[in-house]
């Protein structure tokens, strides 16, 4: 009989690529934990300031992931890969529900606890979150006025926002998906195309489900804004925000915003 193929020869136990024997990269190195865990720097002795910093840094990490996933979903729609866009939106929706639930953690801090260090924050404010504005711009809420309001933004951050203002939105990508199926997408014809999709699920169910994914993204963002303003009211009442806004009244004015108003209008036309 011939010799056994190399694949059948037991591997050398000393030649391990996984486990401690590998020794090429540690958990802490892979996640850059020393640097990550050194970024929580309270400005006071208040016990709850670490909680406040941690929650907001975690939000920014989730924002970074959401931008990555939404960009990929947009590109998949442009490429006609609607199945992939839908897969990515399921991940986006799950993360957005986590964002809403994180408010519960922040609310374990009492107003008295917050007041111990709130004055140290000014003029820092969530209003200055560049990634949050990027998410809004990518989703369709483009507003060039923010570039002038973010006085402390770096040149790189302003460049990112300008890029978001210039690049296609999620809605632009969805319109492309409609047009690739022969549906007209001009301003005068778009509602008719949306109605065709809604009324002929046999032919357009993938487009309908994708529209539902967009609507869920819109809805969960609105739920986060509503949950956030209630938390602010619970913490500071009608006080002004640390960044100079009117606080809760300003946030209330944003709870009715929609990324995709045509998809909401469609309901009244069915």
Short mmCIF file of N, CA, C and O in Angstrom, two decimals, residues 225 228-229 232 246-255:
data_model
loop_
_atom_site.label_atom_id
_atom_site.label_comp_id
_atom_site.label_asym_id
_atom_site.label_seq_id
_atom_site.Cartn_x
_atom_site.Cartn_y
_atom_site.Cartn_z
N UNK A 225 -34.63 59.11 20.41
CA UNK A 225 -34.75 60.54 20.68
C UNK A 225 -35.79 60.81 21.77
O UNK A 225 -35.58 61.64 22.66
N UNK A 228 -34.46 59.60 25.10
CA UNK A 228 -33.39 60.50 25.54
C UNK A 228 -33.97 61.77 26.17
O UNK A 228 -33.50 62.22 27.22
N UNK A 229 -34.98 62.36 25.54
CA UNK A 229 -35.52 63.61 26.08
C UNK A 229 -36.20 63.37 27.42
O UNK A 229 -36.14 64.23 28.32
N UNK A 232 -33.48 63.31 29.94
CA UNK A 232 -32.99 64.66 30.22
C UNK A 232 -33.95 65.38 31.16
O UNK A 232 -33.53 66.04 32.12
N UNK A 246 -31.50 74.92 24.65
CA UNK A 246 -32.57 75.07 25.63
C UNK A 246 -32.82 73.78 26.40
O UNK A 246 -33.71 73.73 27.26
N UNK A 247 -32.07 72.74 26.10
CA UNK A 247 -32.22 71.49 26.83
C UNK A 247 -33.39 70.67 26.32
O UNK A 247 -33.52 70.43 25.12
N UNK A 248 -34.27 70.28 27.24
CA UNK A 248 -35.40 69.42 26.88
C UNK A 248 -36.29 70.03 25.79
O UNK A 248 -36.72 69.30 24.88
N UNK A 249 -36.59 71.34 25.82
CA UNK A 249 -37.41 71.88 24.72
C UNK A 249 -36.78 71.69 23.34
O UNK A 249 -37.48 71.37 22.38
N UNK A 250 -35.47 71.87 23.25
CA UNK A 250 -34.79 71.63 21.97
C UNK A 250 -34.94 70.17 21.54
O UNK A 250 -35.25 69.88 20.38
N UNK A 251 -34.74 69.25 22.49
CA UNK A 251 -34.82 67.84 22.17
C UNK A 251 -36.25 67.43 21.80
O UNK A 251 -36.45 66.59 20.92
N UNK A 252 -37.24 68.05 22.47
CA UNK A 252 -38.64 67.77 22.12
C UNK A 252 -38.91 68.12 20.66
O UNK A 252 -39.66 67.42 19.98
N UNK A 253 -38.30 69.20 20.20
CA UNK A 253 -38.54 69.64 18.83
C UNK A 253 -38.00 68.69 17.78
O UNK A 253 -38.37 68.78 16.61
N UNK A 254 -37.14 67.75 18.20
CA UNK A 254 -36.54 66.81 17.26
C UNK A 254 -37.20 65.43 17.30
O UNK A 254 -36.85 64.56 16.50
N UNK A 255 -38.13 65.23 18.21
CA UNK A 255 -38.71 63.90 18.34
C UNK A 255 -39.60 63.53 17.16
O UNK A 255 -39.84 62.35 16.90
#
